[in-house]
Amino acid sequence: MPLTPAPLRHVTITSPFWSALQTNSRETTIPAIIHAQKTTGHWTCLTWPPNHPTKPHPFWDSDIYKVTEAACYTLMTHPNPALLEEVESAVDMIRAAQHADGYINSYYTVRGLTSRWTNVRDLHELYCIGHLIEACVAYETLTRSGRLLVPVMKAVRHVASVFGTEDGKKRGYPGHQEIEIGLLRLFELTGDESLLQLAEYFLLERGKRDENGETYFDREAKARGGDPYDGMGPEMRPTYEVPRDYAYHQAHQPLVEQTEIKGHAVRAVYHLTAATDYARLTGDERVRAAVERLWRDTVDTKMYVTGGLGAMRQWEGFGPRYFLGDAEAGNGCYAETCATFGLINWCQRMLRVSLDGEVGDVMETALYNGFLGAVGLDGKSFYYENPLTTATGTPKERSTWFEVACCPPNVGKLLGSLGGLVFSTGEEGEVVVHLWIAGEFRVPGQEETVVEVKTEMPWDGKVEVAVRGEKGVRLALRIPGWAREGYTCAVAGELRDGYLHLPVVENATVELNFPMEPRKVYANPKTGKDEVAIMMGPLVYCVEDVDNEGVDVDYVALVDGPVVKGQSKAIATMRNVVPLRAKAKVLENRQWGGLYGSSPWRWSEGTVELVLVPYFLRMNRGGKGGMRVWNRRAD
Amino acid sequence: MPLTPAPLRHVTITSPFWSALQTNSRETTIPAIIHAQKTTGHWTCLTWPPNHPTKPHPFWDSDIYKVTEAACYTLMTHPNPALLEEVESAVDMIRAAQHADGYINSYYTVRGLTSRWTNVRDLHELYCIGHLIEACVAYETLTRSGRLLVPVMKAVRHVASVFGTEDGKKRGYPGHQEIEIGLLRLFELTGDESLLQLAEYFLLERGKRDENGETYFDREAKARGGDPYDGMGPEMRPTYEVPRDYAYHQAHQPLVEQTEIKGHAVRAVYHLTAATDYARLTGDERVRAAVERLWRDTVDTKMYVTGGLGAMRQWEGFGPRYFLGDAEAGNGCYAETCATFGLINWCQRMLRVSLDGEVGDVMETALYNGFLGAVGLDGKSFYYENPLTTATGTPKERSTWFEVACCPPNVGKLLGSLGGLVFSTGEEGEVVVHLWIAGEFRVPGQEETVVEVKTEMPWDGKVEVAVRGEKGVRLALRIPGWAREGYTCAVAGELRDGYLHLPVVENATVELNFPMEPRKVYANPKTGKDEVAIMMGPLVYCVEDVDNEGVDVDYVALVDGPVVKGQSKAIATMRNVVPLRAKAKVLENRQWGGLYGSSPWRWSEGTVELVLVPYFLRMNRGGKGGMRVWNRRAD
């Protein structure tokens, strides 16, 4: 049953929780990103002539494309003439920046076109075009003007003239995947088979080795005059695990042979997002099997409880299986915002292949925790890394802008396109609710039919799904893994793979109730973590020092016994937050002279009551920086 | 009270434990290293002419020097004509390889002298000469022939003509410290002040910044045509934390300003070894204060319980304070053999400044654990890294040879010069015993006086110190930290800074007894390690799977209660090993489907008895690889 995400114009998010975040994104984040790009001068990089005094960065172009894409999503539901004008002027700039042959890239325009396409491993030309294509999909969905489609198709034709298996073409593929996603999305929008073919080429060529055991990246390095056996561009140098480590780019072997998710986490999940679409669109069984294998490896061995991905700072990516350090110290926790953003998109693509509650659970976890906490409640401060613990005395503040500015626009993209994660339709008009976010979905093709979800999630587990209009619909409602035991639904249905399938509902309201109670989560012993995390519904909770004055939250141990809900309260601008309370012992002898001693750690006889708050709300109220998701056990 | 290490010829190690290891080193390790160098062709690199087809490695020269040095030490106590001939032929080769101006380096001889001295940061020219100087000290102490002293002094004069603060000289210093150690040792042997001056220049110039905030390494990179802001030689690329990270070389700031030990661990301890000698020889108070500050930082925040140094694999060096991962997974434990070797030497130098029991304790711990386990009982297999735990299923075998061959010759050097760690003399003839290793010391200047230590350490705590001969001596006997409570000595003395000072002993035997009982050691909470390690005397013990059939040693937790000694037994070729026994719970639910679950780890009600063996004996008897020093606590 192929599934189609809800078109954004068909969804209205009504959840106070989420619409406040969306408003923030629309009114603060996106303008802040454009403002930052303008004040740093990056915004105009596409207009720079050859030998411009400021040499542009290899991926500043993509920042323009990403924020344009994000802006288009918000414009679909929230018209805003000033923002639309910003978008149109960006489109003008893009059109003007394109070379006659279709090439577009500010870095090589300034440095000289003769050296273009000589380092696709490091220099992001294909990555940038990928983001341009995604911007095009968003812009054309919004405007249908063709003003971006025409230059983008020209750019794609140029790329296809350079890369491919035919004689005289380069058998290259991007160092950073992204163009594959764009090509497949534009294929779905336009039906142009050449887009599918180019995506197929990139996906299947990647990681192939020639008779000398060399990949395209080796041959390309040699052609540049570099030593392919240790050659790396300057910006890559400190990032490989070992020289010539193409697992960093998931190009150590072809996708269909890979059994372990490796390397740079963002690249890996972008790769798999596209591969999932490709398998769906073509029915390629080997690619689909590879995607499923790597999904299992990710979810079973390499994912933080928050949906964070990538333990290793050095290569911004995956460490060994079960290695999931929680603190940045020692470079054992990275959990980049964009990797979780990519994971959410990958989940959405998986849910277009088939309904699978586990995939929905991962999407929900990643959304509410790893992703959501990356943006401050002010809407204009962001985390690049999302460790699960920070120590007292070293608070980790969000930043307003990044040298590598990928995370902020991804926040805008995701919040702008949230409706497409919440609802989808099946081929026969079945309406699927993936995420329990209050909102309305005007069912495509039967516009008078509206499915409305009412809920106070994530603070309360009561849900109403109302179907109004001329025609009824069948519903498939995701029953979250955490609610699988104890949920109730007023209408009898069939629970299959985590989704409850109901018969046709017509002008009626279905009531569901999910048990919204604190629960304890434990980690596989292979992680080495004999600790406990607290969750409620989709939310991972953390202990933060601002709520626990007088307790050194770096050195507490939760005792056996219930965790209870506290009185709901506001945290910064977020209303109705439900804090939790748990009993803990504190370490009595935490002051040591040196490193080693003859007395064991001594936990208090008595207990203190700790307050826990959702992880995504961390570090919005100052404090000394003590924060932890995983807690020692004193039981 | 300046102290002088015992001349090697004056010491005979009689300890069966240590003399067996020394014999192994002499008869197996050193010949195996020379053999490996010859069969790989590295041995002759010094003889290669310009444009030789095999381009030599930047530091193969040092391997020749190091093994020559090690051979000279053994020849001082164990004459061996065949080995002496090997040494003399190496000296011939070195003499022939020297250029007319004193320069000597096979790498640049082959690649062309015009580019010499253009990359002292990465290319080890000064490092190699440093090892040559140390070889010279050993060779001239052995032979007094001057055959190496003459070319070495010529090489030093060449270096001094290139580097220094005078106009026209380069203000450089080595990327890898070592020459400073050699220069100061040769100064002490010869009294030639120019050696002290050159060492002083290197030690004090290091890390200085010019008016642009640049170090010599930046200026040198610029002069090479490299970009100093991210330029790194190919072999350095994956090793820096950040581009231009001269903390890697301890050159981020001058030594006298440093407050934290950082970067590559071997370089750091070599640096501090030389700095300690420098402070002793010159009385420089700022250098001495820096050494003491960095000693405290090392010992209080960055040293493994085994004396291992360097948690981070990426730069083979120190991580953040208190970050001491035990497993190689995630690159959070490196503990390179040579770093511990360097630490032992640093300790010896500290003990020449003043007697300090803490320094003796660190030296002893490092020697018996971090260092000793690096060599297999076969004498010809070696560890480069020394993690404190390995997981079942991933055994870590010792290797016979390394691409970077620094560790094996350092094993030979240390075991050959062990006598100089065990005994020293004070200015007024006081004899100091630093390590409780059975042996005889013929007191220099009063050759008829012999101090003999009899003991079965590390297996038994009974010790006899006999003084024989014409004249009595005052004794200063180190009372190990682990024996400070409960030791006995038949003669009353004054315990000062961990050393027991006795009145003159003449033709008499002093009996001491150290409590040789298992003890539990715990880690500072800042390490995050609420675990327990078992030690007895100087030995750190580990749980290894070969002794514990049927128990998954990856998942055990020691219960409160006594650890007891087992029946002594042989482990491989090591006789009289005392194993320990401790009770532990085992994890009952260690098989999990995925990463997270709702049931906590469940420890068994009953207990099993675990066998522990000394850490240095690990992985000498096969097994599946399960090994751990730190154990969870089930108490």
PDB file of N, CA and C in Angstrom, chain B residues 257-282:
ATOM      1  N   GLU B 257      54.088  28.744  30.826  1.00  0.00           N
ATOM      2  CA  GLU B 257      52.715  29.257  30.962  1.00  0.00           C
ATOM      3  C   GLU B 257      51.677  28.137  31.006  1.00  0.00           C
ATOM      4  N   GLN B 258      52.099  26.913  30.730  1.00  0.00           N
ATOM      5  CA  GLN B 258      51.118  25.822  30.620  1.00  0.00           C
ATOM      6  C   GLN B 258      50.580  25.404  31.990  1.00  0.00           C
ATOM      7  N   THR B 259      49.289  25.140  32.018  1.00  0.00           N
ATOM      8  CA  THR B 259      48.674  24.697  33.268  1.00  0.00           C
ATOM      9  C   THR B 259      48.007  23.334  33.134  1.00  0.00           C
ATOM     10  N   GLU B 260      47.868  22.850  31.898  1.00  0.00           N
ATOM     11  CA  GLU B 260      47.204  21.557  31.688  1.00  0.00           C
ATOM     12  C   GLU B 260      48.036  20.737  30.728  1.00  0.00           C
ATOM     13  N   ILE B 261      48.186  19.452  31.011  1.00  0.00           N
ATOM     14  CA  ILE B 261      48.936  18.585  30.110  1.00  0.00           C
ATOM     15  C   ILE B 261      48.002  18.221  28.957  1.00  0.00           C
ATOM     16  N   LYS B 262      48.495  18.425  27.733  1.00  0.00           N
ATOM     17  CA  LYS B 262      47.635  18.310  26.555  1.00  0.00           C
ATOM     18  C   LYS B 262      48.376  17.637  25.415  1.00  0.00           C
ATOM     19  N   GLY B 263      47.584  17.201  24.437  1.00  0.00           N
ATOM     20  CA  GLY B 263      48.151  16.747  23.170  1.00  0.00           C
ATOM     21  C   GLY B 263      48.715  15.344  23.234  1.00  0.00           C
ATOM     22  N   HIS B 264      49.618  15.082  22.327  1.00  0.00           N
ATOM     23  CA  HIS B 264      50.245  13.767  22.139  1.00  0.00           C
ATOM     24  C   HIS B 264      50.982  13.380  23.428  1.00  0.00           C
ATOM     25  N   ALA B 265      50.623  12.243  23.996  1.00  0.00           N
ATOM     26  CA  ALA B 265      51.103  11.921  25.340  1.00  0.00           C
ATOM     27  C   ALA B 265      52.601  11.647  25.376  1.00  0.00           C
ATOM     28  N   VAL B 266      53.136  10.963  24.359  1.00  0.00           N
ATOM     29  CA  VAL B 266      54.566  10.651  24.378  1.00  0.00           C
ATOM     30  C   VAL B 266      55.368  11.945  24.306  1.00  0.00           C
ATOM     31  N   ARG B 267      54.962  12.824  23.387  1.00  0.00           N
ATOM     32  CA  ARG B 267      55.676  14.095  23.265  1.00  0.00           C
ATOM     33  C   ARG B 267      55.640  14.850  24.594  1.00  0.00           C
ATOM     34  N   ALA B 268      54.459  14.844  25.223  1.00  0.00           N
ATOM     35  CA  ALA B 268      54.302  15.602  26.467  1.00  0.00           C
ATOM     36  C   ALA B 268      55.226  15.074  27.560  1.00  0.00           C
ATOM     37  N   VAL B 269      55.299  13.767  27.725  1.00  0.00           N
ATOM     38  CA  VAL B 269      56.138  13.264  28.831  1.00  0.00           C
ATOM     39  C   VAL B 269      57.624  13.342  28.484  1.00  0.00           C
ATOM     40  N   TYR B 270      57.977  13.209  27.221  1.00  0.00           N
ATOM     41  CA  TYR B 270      59.382  13.427  26.846  1.00  0.00           C
ATOM     42  C   TYR B 270      59.765  14.879  27.143  1.00  0.00           C
ATOM     43  N   HIS B 271      58.851  15.769  26.808  1.00  0.00           N
ATOM     44  CA  HIS B 271      59.073  17.189  27.057  1.00  0.00           C
ATOM     45  C   HIS B 271      59.326  17.440  28.544  1.00  0.00           C
ATOM     46  N   LEU B 272      58.476  16.856  29.369  1.00  0.00           N
ATOM     47  CA  LEU B 272      58.571  17.103  30.801  1.00  0.00           C
ATOM     48  C   LEU B 272      59.764  16.389  31.429  1.00  0.00           C
ATOM     49  N   THR B 273      60.159  15.276  30.846  1.00  0.00           N
ATOM     50  CA  THR B 273      61.361  14.592  31.321  1.00  0.00           C
ATOM     51  C   THR B 273      62.568  15.522  31.156  1.00  0.00           C
ATOM     52  N   ALA B 274      62.673  16.085  29.962  1.00  0.00           N
ATOM     53  CA  ALA B 274      63.791  17.006  29.717  1.00  0.00           C
ATOM     54  C   ALA B 274      63.661  18.260  30.581  1.00  0.00           C
ATOM     55  N   ALA B 275      62.435  18.762  30.713  1.00  0.00           N
ATOM     56  CA  ALA B 275      62.242  19.987  31.503  1.00  0.00           C
ATOM     57  C   ALA B 275      62.632  19.755  32.961  1.00  0.00           C
ATOM     58  N   THR B 276      62.367  18.562  33.458  1.00  0.00           N
ATOM     59  CA  THR B 276      62.727  18.241  34.838  1.00  0.00           C
ATOM     60  C   THR B 276      64.244  18.237  35.003  1.00  0.00           C
ATOM     61  N   ASP B 277      64.922  17.617  34.046  1.00  0.00           N
ATOM     62  CA  ASP B 277      66.391  17.636  34.079  1.00  0.00           C
ATOM     63  C   ASP B 277      66.909  19.073  33.996  1.00  0.00           C
ATOM     64  N   TYR B 278      66.292  19.825  33.107  1.00  0.00           N
ATOM     65  CA  TYR B 278      66.744  21.207  32.917  1.00  0.00           C
ATOM     66  C   TYR B 278      66.601  22.015  34.214  1.00  0.00           C
ATOM     67  N   ALA B 279      65.449  21.851  34.869  1.00  0.00           N
ATOM     68  CA  ALA B 279      65.216  22.593  36.106  1.00  0.00           C
ATOM     69  C   ALA B 279      66.221  22.161  37.188  1.00  0.00           C
ATOM     70  N   ARG B 280      66.516  20.876  37.232  1.00  0.00           N
ATOM     71  CA  ARG B 280      67.490  20.389  38.219  1.00  0.00           C
ATOM     72  C   ARG B 280      68.884  20.966  37.939  1.00  0.00           C
ATOM     73  N   LEU B 281      69.248  20.975  36.647  1.00  0.00           N
ATOM     74  CA  LEU B 281      70.610  21.362  36.294  1.00  0.00           C
ATOM     75  C   LEU B 281      70.834  22.869  36.380  1.00  0.00           C
ATOM     76  N   THR B 282      69.759  23.646  36.193  1.00  0.00           N
ATOM     77  CA  THR B 282      69.929  25.104  36.148  1.00  0.00           C
ATOM     78  C   THR B 282      69.296  25.806  37.329  1.00  0.00           C
TER      79      THR B 282
END
